Coordinates of C-alpha atoms and ligand atoms in Angstrom, one line a residue:
X1 CA 89.3 50.8 -40.3
X2 CA 86.6 53.6 -39.2
X3 CA 83.2 55.1 -40.8
X4 CA 81.7 58.5 -40.4
X5 CA 78.5 59.9 -40.2
X6 CA 78.0 64.0 -40.8
X7 CA 74.2 65.2 -39.5
X8 CA 73.6 68.1 -41.7
X9 CA 70.9 69.4 -39.4
X10 CA 69.1 71.8 -42.3
X11 CA 65.5 71.4 -44.4
X12 CA 64.0 73.5 -46.2
X13 CA 60.4 72.5 -44.7
X14 CA 59.9 70.0 -41.8
X15 CA 57.6 66.7 -43.5
X16 CA 54.7 66.1 -41.6
X17 CA 56.1 62.5 -40.9
X18 CA 59.6 63.5 -39.5
X19 CA 61.2 63.3 -36.6
X20 CA 64.8 64.0 -37.1
X21 CA 66.8 66.6 -35.7
X22 CA 66.9 69.4 -38.0
X23 CA 66.4 73.4 -38.7
X24 CA 64.3 74.6 -41.0
X25 CA 65.7 77.4 -43.5
X26 CA 69.3 77.3 -44.5
X27 CA 70.0 80.9 -42.9
X28 CA 72.6 78.9 -40.6
X29 CA 74.3 77.1 -43.2
X30 CA 77.8 79.0 -42.8
X31 CA 77.6 79.0 -38.6
X32 CA 77.6 75.6 -39.1
X33 CA 80.3 74.6 -41.5
X34 CA 82.4 76.9 -39.1
X35 CA 81.6 75.1 -35.9
X36 CA 81.4 72.0 -37.7
X37 CA 85.5 72.4 -38.3
X38 CA 86.7 73.6 -34.4
X39 CA 84.7 70.1 -33.8
X40 CA 86.5 68.1 -36.5
X41 CA 90.0 69.7 -34.9
X42 CA 89.2 69.3 -31.8
X43 CA 88.2 65.3 -32.2
X44 CA 91.7 64.7 -34.3
X45 CA 92.8 62.3 -31.7
X46 CA 90.3 59.7 -32.8
X47 CA 90.8 60.4 -36.0
X48 CA 94.7 59.8 -35.9
X49 CA 95.9 57.2 -37.8
X50 CA 92.5 55.8 -38.9
X51 CA 91.6 54.7 -42.3
X52 CA 88.4 55.9 -43.4
X53 CA 86.7 53.3 -45.4
X54 CA 83.0 55.4 -46.0
X55 CA 81.6 58.9 -45.0
X56 CA 77.9 59.3 -45.1
X57 CA 76.1 62.7 -45.0
X58 CA 73.2 62.8 -43.5
X59 CA 70.4 64.9 -42.4
X60 CA 68.1 66.5 -42.8
X61 CA 69.0 67.7 -46.7
X62 CA 72.5 67.4 -47.2
X63 CA 72.0 68.5 -51.0
X64 CA 70.9 72.1 -49.9
X65 CA 73.9 72.7 -48.7
X66 CA 76.5 74.8 -51.1
X67 CA 79.2 72.1 -52.4
X68 CA 82.0 74.2 -51.5
X69 CA 81.0 73.9 -47.6
X70 CA 81.1 69.8 -48.5
X71 CA 85.1 70.1 -50.0
X72 CA 85.9 72.0 -47.7
X73 CA 85.4 69.9 -44.5
X74 CA 86.5 67.0 -46.6
X75 CA 89.7 68.7 -47.0
X76 CA 89.7 69.2 -42.8
X77 CA 89.0 65.9 -43.1
X78 CA 91.9 64.7 -45.3
X79 CA 94.6 66.3 -43.3
X80 CA 93.4 64.6 -39.6
X81 CA 93.0 60.8 -41.3
X82 CA 94.0 59.1 -43.7
X83 CA 90.9 57.5 -46.8
X84 CA 91.0 54.0 -48.3
X85 CA 91.7 54.3 -51.8
X86 CA 88.2 53.1 -53.1
X87 CA 86.3 55.4 -50.0
X88 CA 83.0 55.7 -50.3
X89 CA 81.1 59.5 -50.0
X90 CA 77.5 59.1 -49.9
X91 CA 75.3 61.8 -49.5
X92 CA 71.3 62.0 -49.2
X93 CA 69.5 64.3 -51.6
X94 CA 66.0 65.1 -52.3
X95 CA 65.0 65.3 -55.9
X96 CA 64.3 69.2 -56.3
X97 CA 68.1 70.1 -55.4
X98 CA 69.7 67.8 -58.3
X99 CA 70.3 70.1 -61.3
X100 CA 72.5 68.6 -63.7
X101 CA 75.3 71.3 -62.2
X102 CA 74.6 70.1 -58.4
X103 CA 74.9 66.8 -59.4
X104 CA 78.2 67.7 -61.4
X105 CA 79.9 69.4 -58.5
X106 CA 78.9 66.6 -56.2
X107 CA 80.7 64.1 -58.3
X108 CA 83.6 66.7 -58.9
X109 CA 83.9 66.9 -54.8
X110 CA 84.3 62.9 -54.5
X111 CA 81.0 62.0 -53.6
X112 CA 80.2 58.5 -54.7
X113 CA 77.3 57.5 -53.7
X114 CA 73.9 59.4 -53.7
X115 CA 71.2 58.1 -51.9
X116 CA 67.4 60.2 -53.1
X117 CA 65.1 60.6 -51.0
X118 CA 62.0 59.7 -54.1
X119 CA 59.4 58.2 -51.4
X120 CA 57.2 58.0 -54.1
X121 CA 57.1 58.4 -57.8
X122 CA 53.3 58.5 -57.7
X123 CA 51.7 62.6 -57.9
X124 CA 49.0 61.0 -54.7
X125 CA 51.8 59.9 -52.9
X126 CA 54.2 62.8 -53.1
X127 CA 51.5 65.3 -52.6
X128 CA 49.9 63.1 -49.3
X129 CA 53.9 63.2 -47.7
X130 CA 53.7 67.1 -48.7
X131 CA 57.2 66.7 -50.5
X132 CA 58.5 69.2 -52.9
X133 CA 59.4 67.5 -56.2
X134 CA 57.2 66.1 -58.3
X135 CA 56.7 62.6 -59.3
X136 CA 58.5 63.8 -62.8
X137 CA 61.1 65.4 -61.3
X138 CA 61.7 62.3 -59.1
X139 CA 62.4 59.8 -62.3
X140 CA 64.4 62.1 -64.1
X141 CA 66.4 62.8 -61.7
X142 CA 67.8 59.1 -61.1
X143 CA 67.9 58.5 -64.1
X144 CA 70.8 61.4 -64.6
X145 CA 72.0 60.5 -61.2
X146 CA 72.4 56.9 -62.9
X147 CA 75.0 58.3 -65.6
X148 CA 77.0 60.3 -62.9
X149 CA 77.4 58.2 -59.6
X150 CA 79.2 54.9 -59.2
X151 CA 76.5 54.0 -56.8
X152 CA 73.0 55.5 -56.8
X153 CA 70.2 54.5 -53.8
X154 CA 66.3 55.3 -54.4
X155 CA 64.0 55.8 -51.0
X156 CA 60.7 54.4 -51.3
X157 CA 58.1 55.1 -48.6
X158 CA 55.1 52.3 -48.0
X159 CA 52.0 52.6 -45.9
X160 CA 51.0 56.4 -46.4
X161 CA 47.7 57.5 -45.8
X162 CA 45.5 56.6 -49.1
X163 CA 47.7 54.1 -49.5
X164 CA 46.7 50.9 -52.2
X165 CA 47.6 48.1 -53.7
X166 CA 48.0 50.3 -57.2
X167 CA 50.0 53.1 -55.8
X168 CA 52.6 50.8 -54.5
X169 CA 53.2 48.7 -57.7
X170 CA 53.1 51.6 -59.4
X171 CA 56.1 52.9 -57.5
X172 CA 58.4 49.5 -57.5
X173 CA 57.3 49.1 -61.6
X174 CA 59.1 52.3 -61.8
X175 CA 61.7 52.0 -59.7
X176 CA 62.7 48.9 -61.0
X177 CA 62.2 50.0 -64.9
X178 CA 65.1 52.7 -63.7
X179 CA 67.1 49.9 -62.0
X180 CA 68.7 51.8 -59.4
X181 CA 71.6 50.0 -57.4
X182 CA 70.2 50.1 -53.7
X183 CA 66.7 50.7 -53.4
X184 CA 65.8 51.5 -49.0
X185 CA 62.1 50.8 -48.3
X186 CA 60.3 52.2 -45.5
X187 CA 57.2 51.6 -43.6
X188 CA 55.8 55.0 -42.8
X189 CA 55.9 54.6 -38.7
X190 CA 53.6 57.4 -36.9
X191 CA 56.1 58.8 -34.5
X192 CA 54.9 61.8 -31.8
X193 CA 54.8 64.8 -31.8
X194 CA 54.4 64.5 -36.1
X195 CA 52.0 66.7 -37.7
X196 CA 51.2 63.4 -39.0
X197 CA 50.5 61.8 -35.3
X198 CA 48.1 64.7 -34.5
X199 CA 46.5 64.5 -37.8
X200 CA 46.0 60.2 -36.8
X201 CA 44.8 61.1 -33.4
X202 CA 42.1 63.8 -34.9
X203 CA 41.1 61.5 -37.4
X204 CA 41.9 63.5 -40.3
X205 CA 43.7 60.5 -41.9
X206 CA 44.2 56.9 -41.6
X207 CA 47.4 54.6 -42.4
X208 CA 47.1 51.0 -43.8
X209 CA 47.0 48.8 -41.6
X210 CA 49.1 46.3 -40.3
X211 CA 47.7 44.0 -42.6
X212 CA 47.9 45.7 -45.9
X213 CA 51.5 46.9 -44.8
X214 CA 52.7 43.5 -44.4
X215 CA 51.2 42.5 -47.7
X216 CA 52.8 45.3 -49.6
X217 CA 56.5 44.5 -47.6
X218 CA 56.0 41.2 -49.5
X219 CA 54.8 41.7 -52.7
X220 CA 58.1 44.5 -52.6
X221 CA 60.2 41.4 -51.3
X222 CA 59.4 39.0 -54.3
X223 CA 59.4 41.6 -57.1
X224 CA 63.1 42.4 -56.1
X225 CA 64.1 39.4 -55.9
X226 CA 63.3 38.6 -59.2
X227 CA 64.9 41.3 -60.9
X228 CA 68.4 40.4 -58.6
X229 CA 68.1 42.4 -55.3
X230 CA 69.5 40.8 -52.4
X231 CA 67.6 41.6 -49.2
X232 CA 70.6 42.3 -46.7
X233 CA 68.6 44.4 -44.1
X234 CA 65.0 44.6 -43.4
X235 CA 65.0 47.7 -45.1
X236 CA 67.6 47.2 -47.5
X237 CA 67.5 46.0 -51.1
X238 CA 71.0 46.0 -53.4
X239 CA 72.5 44.9 -56.2
X240 CA 75.7 43.0 -56.0
X241 CA 78.6 45.2 -54.4
X242 CA 76.2 47.5 -54.0
X243 CA 75.1 47.9 -50.3
X244 CA 75.4 51.4 -48.3
X245 CA 79.0 50.9 -46.2
X246 CA 78.4 53.2 -43.0
X247 CA 74.9 51.1 -43.0
X248 CA 76.5 47.8 -43.1
X249 CA 79.7 48.7 -40.6
X250 CA 76.9 50.0 -38.2
X251 CA 74.6 47.0 -38.3
X252 CA 77.9 44.7 -37.3
X253 CA 78.8 46.8 -34.8
X254 CA 82.1 48.6 -36.3
X255 CA 83.1 51.8 -34.6
X256 CA 82.2 54.8 -36.4
X257 CA 82.4 58.5 -35.6
X258 CA 79.7 60.7 -36.2
X259 CA 79.8 64.0 -36.7
X260 CA 77.2 67.6 -35.9
X261 CA 74.1 67.5 -33.9
X262 CA 72.9 64.7 -32.7
X263 CA 75.3 62.2 -34.4
X264 CA 75.8 59.3 -32.6
X265 CA 79.7 57.9 -32.4
X266 CA 80.6 54.0 -31.4
X267 CA 83.6 53.0 -29.8
X268 CA 85.7 49.4 -30.0
X269 CA 88.6 48.7 -27.7
X270 CA 89.4 45.7 -26.4
X271 CA 88.8 46.2 -22.8
X272 CA 85.1 48.0 -23.7
X273 CA 82.7 49.7 -25.9
X274 CA 81.3 52.9 -25.4
X275 CA 78.4 55.0 -27.1
X276 CA 78.2 59.1 -27.2
X277 CA 76.0 61.5 -28.8
X278 CA 76.3 65.0 -30.0
X279 CA 74.0 67.6 -28.4
X280 CA 70.3 67.8 -30.4
X281 CA 70.2 71.7 -30.1
X282 CA 72.1 73.8 -33.4
X283 CA 72.0 76.6 -30.9
X284 CA 73.8 74.6 -28.6
X285 CA 75.6 73.4 -31.3
X286 CA 76.7 76.3 -32.5
X287 CA 78.1 77.6 -29.2
X288 CA 80.6 75.0 -27.8
X289 CA 80.7 73.0 -30.6
X290 CA 84.1 70.8 -29.3
X291 CA 82.4 70.1 -26.6
X292 CA 79.0 68.9 -27.8
X293 CA 79.3 65.1 -26.2
X294 CA 76.0 65.6 -23.8
X295 CA 75.5 61.7 -24.1
X296 CA 78.3 58.5 -22.7
X297 CA 77.3 55.1 -22.3
X298 CA 80.0 52.4 -21.6
X299 CA 78.1 48.6 -22.5
X300 CA 78.0 46.3 -20.2
X301 CA 78.6 42.9 -21.2
X302 CA 75.3 42.3 -21.3
X303 CA 74.0 45.1 -23.4
X304 CA 77.4 43.9 -26.1
X305 CA 75.9 40.4 -26.1
X306 CA 72.0 41.3 -26.7
X307 CA 73.2 43.7 -29.4
X308 CA 75.3 41.2 -31.4
X309 CA 72.5 38.7 -31.5
X310 CA 69.6 41.3 -32.5
X311 CA 72.2 43.5 -35.2
X312 CA 73.2 40.4 -36.6
X313 CA 69.5 39.0 -37.6
X314 CA 68.1 42.2 -38.6
X315 CA 71.0 41.2 -41.4
X316 CA 71.9 38.7 -43.9
X317 CA 74.9 37.1 -42.7
X318 CA 72.8 36.8 -39.7
X319 CA 74.3 35.0 -36.4
X320 CA 76.4 32.3 -35.9
X321 CA 74.7 29.3 -33.0
X322 CA 77.7 28.8 -31.3
X323 CA 77.5 32.9 -30.4
X324 CA 74.1 31.8 -28.5
X325 CA 75.9 29.0 -27.0
X326 CA 78.7 31.0 -25.3
X327 CA 76.3 33.4 -23.9
X328 CA 76.3 31.1 -20.7
X329 CA 73.1 32.0 -18.9
X330 CA 71.5 35.3 -21.3
X331 CA 72.4 32.8 -24.4
X332 CA 70.4 30.1 -23.3
X333 CA 67.6 32.7 -22.5
X334 CA 67.8 34.0 -25.9
X335 CA 68.0 30.2 -28.1
X336 CA 64.8 29.7 -26.1
X337 CA 62.9 32.7 -27.4
X338 CA 64.8 32.2 -30.7
X339 CA 62.9 28.4 -30.3
X340 CA 59.8 30.0 -30.4
X341 CA 60.8 32.6 -33.5
X342 CA 61.7 29.6 -35.5
X343 CA 58.2 27.9 -34.8
X344 CA 56.1 31.0 -36.4
X345 CA 58.4 30.5 -39.2
X346 CA 60.3 34.1 -38.4
X347 CA 63.6 32.8 -37.9
X348 CA 65.8 30.4 -39.5
X349 CA 68.5 27.7 -38.9
X350 CA 70.6 27.0 -41.6
X351 CA 73.7 24.5 -40.4
X352 CA 75.1 26.3 -37.5
X353 CA 73.8 30.1 -38.4
X354 CA 70.5 31.4 -37.6
X355 CA 68.5 33.8 -40.4
X356 CA 65.7 35.8 -40.3
X357 CA 63.1 34.3 -43.1
X358 CA 61.3 36.7 -45.6
X359 CA 58.5 37.0 -43.2
X360 CA 60.8 37.4 -40.1
X361 CA 62.0 41.1 -41.6
X362 CA 58.7 41.9 -40.6
X363 CA 58.5 41.6 -37.4
X364 CA 62.4 42.3 -36.7
X365 CA 61.5 45.3 -34.1
X366 CA 59.5 42.8 -32.4
X367 CA 62.0 40.5 -32.5
X368 CA 64.5 42.9 -31.3
X369 CA 62.6 44.3 -28.2
X370 CA 61.8 40.8 -27.2
X371 CA 65.7 40.4 -27.2
X372 CA 66.6 43.7 -25.1
X373 CA 63.6 43.8 -22.8
X374 CA 61.8 40.3 -23.0
Ligands
SF4_401 S1 63.1 66.1 -45.8 FE1 63.6 64.6 -44.9 S2 64.5 65.1 -43.2 FE2 63.7 66.9 -44.1 S3 61.5 66.8 -42.9 FE3 61.3 65.9 -45.2 S4 61.5 63.1 -44.0 FE4 62.5 65.1 -42.2

């Protein structure tokens, strides 16, 4: 089984906090899909005899693309590989694009899962984030999507400038009242080269301190757990059976193929594991779509081992202690780092498996850094 990712690199405007690869405006959508056809055909050997269990269409803003382009690409894929009978096709969407007509078209095109970039149900936060939709629209669109799609996920952002416990409680309250199948909760991070970064550096805005962010994250963990959501990854919570198949496959280090500019792929065979990335430039992608891979890396045994450790810990199935014990010198070094994290209450051992604790989910990135660089 294989999962696929498609990066659609278009947004109407760039949000102040976003550092994804994208271009603003949709003038090149048709050219992009022509190039994507060429890239897909050129990778027919990678797709041949494969069965696809999930396709994730991300970006950028995939919902600003006319649905006929997506249908065309899915038909091209279907000619090159097999789709599993319960194939999940997920699409990231912004509320302002989701008219009832658009949602019906997406459903008819085979999209089973909609991941809605709500970010907040409050007018204050949406204004601060510079989002194009209103709080009312976010609620209405989520309710309409829940009538149409097998799985609906809602993205919320915590920790925007001016964030408060009451704003965050309002977001959680509205989300839980709508009861989507899945919630992704992101702590706003101030990335270099973004507008937000410049605003913070100039002192024009301040973001909440780590203590407030941590406490709001813990509020969310408790509220969601009480309502039956399971936290299966650092930022992701789902009702039973509604986890994101593509994302979970990447955390489990299963192979995946990425299409479009800046998309990554991961190849696994008995002899080797390899990561590749496409060029992060639409211009260069359009010029040579069949030759868009600009980065290739064979993973060393040590890199594979370390990746397996920190990615297993990110998800709720945890890590087998025996895997570390068999990891020779490196495994024993990581075991002593883990002992320190157990003392801090960030990792716990249950029988022969290690898991991040509720608190540990907050420090997942720090733990990963220690494993990679420590
Ligand atoms: S809509 Fe999403 S991808 Fe586009 S600029 Fe905003 S945050 Fe980035």
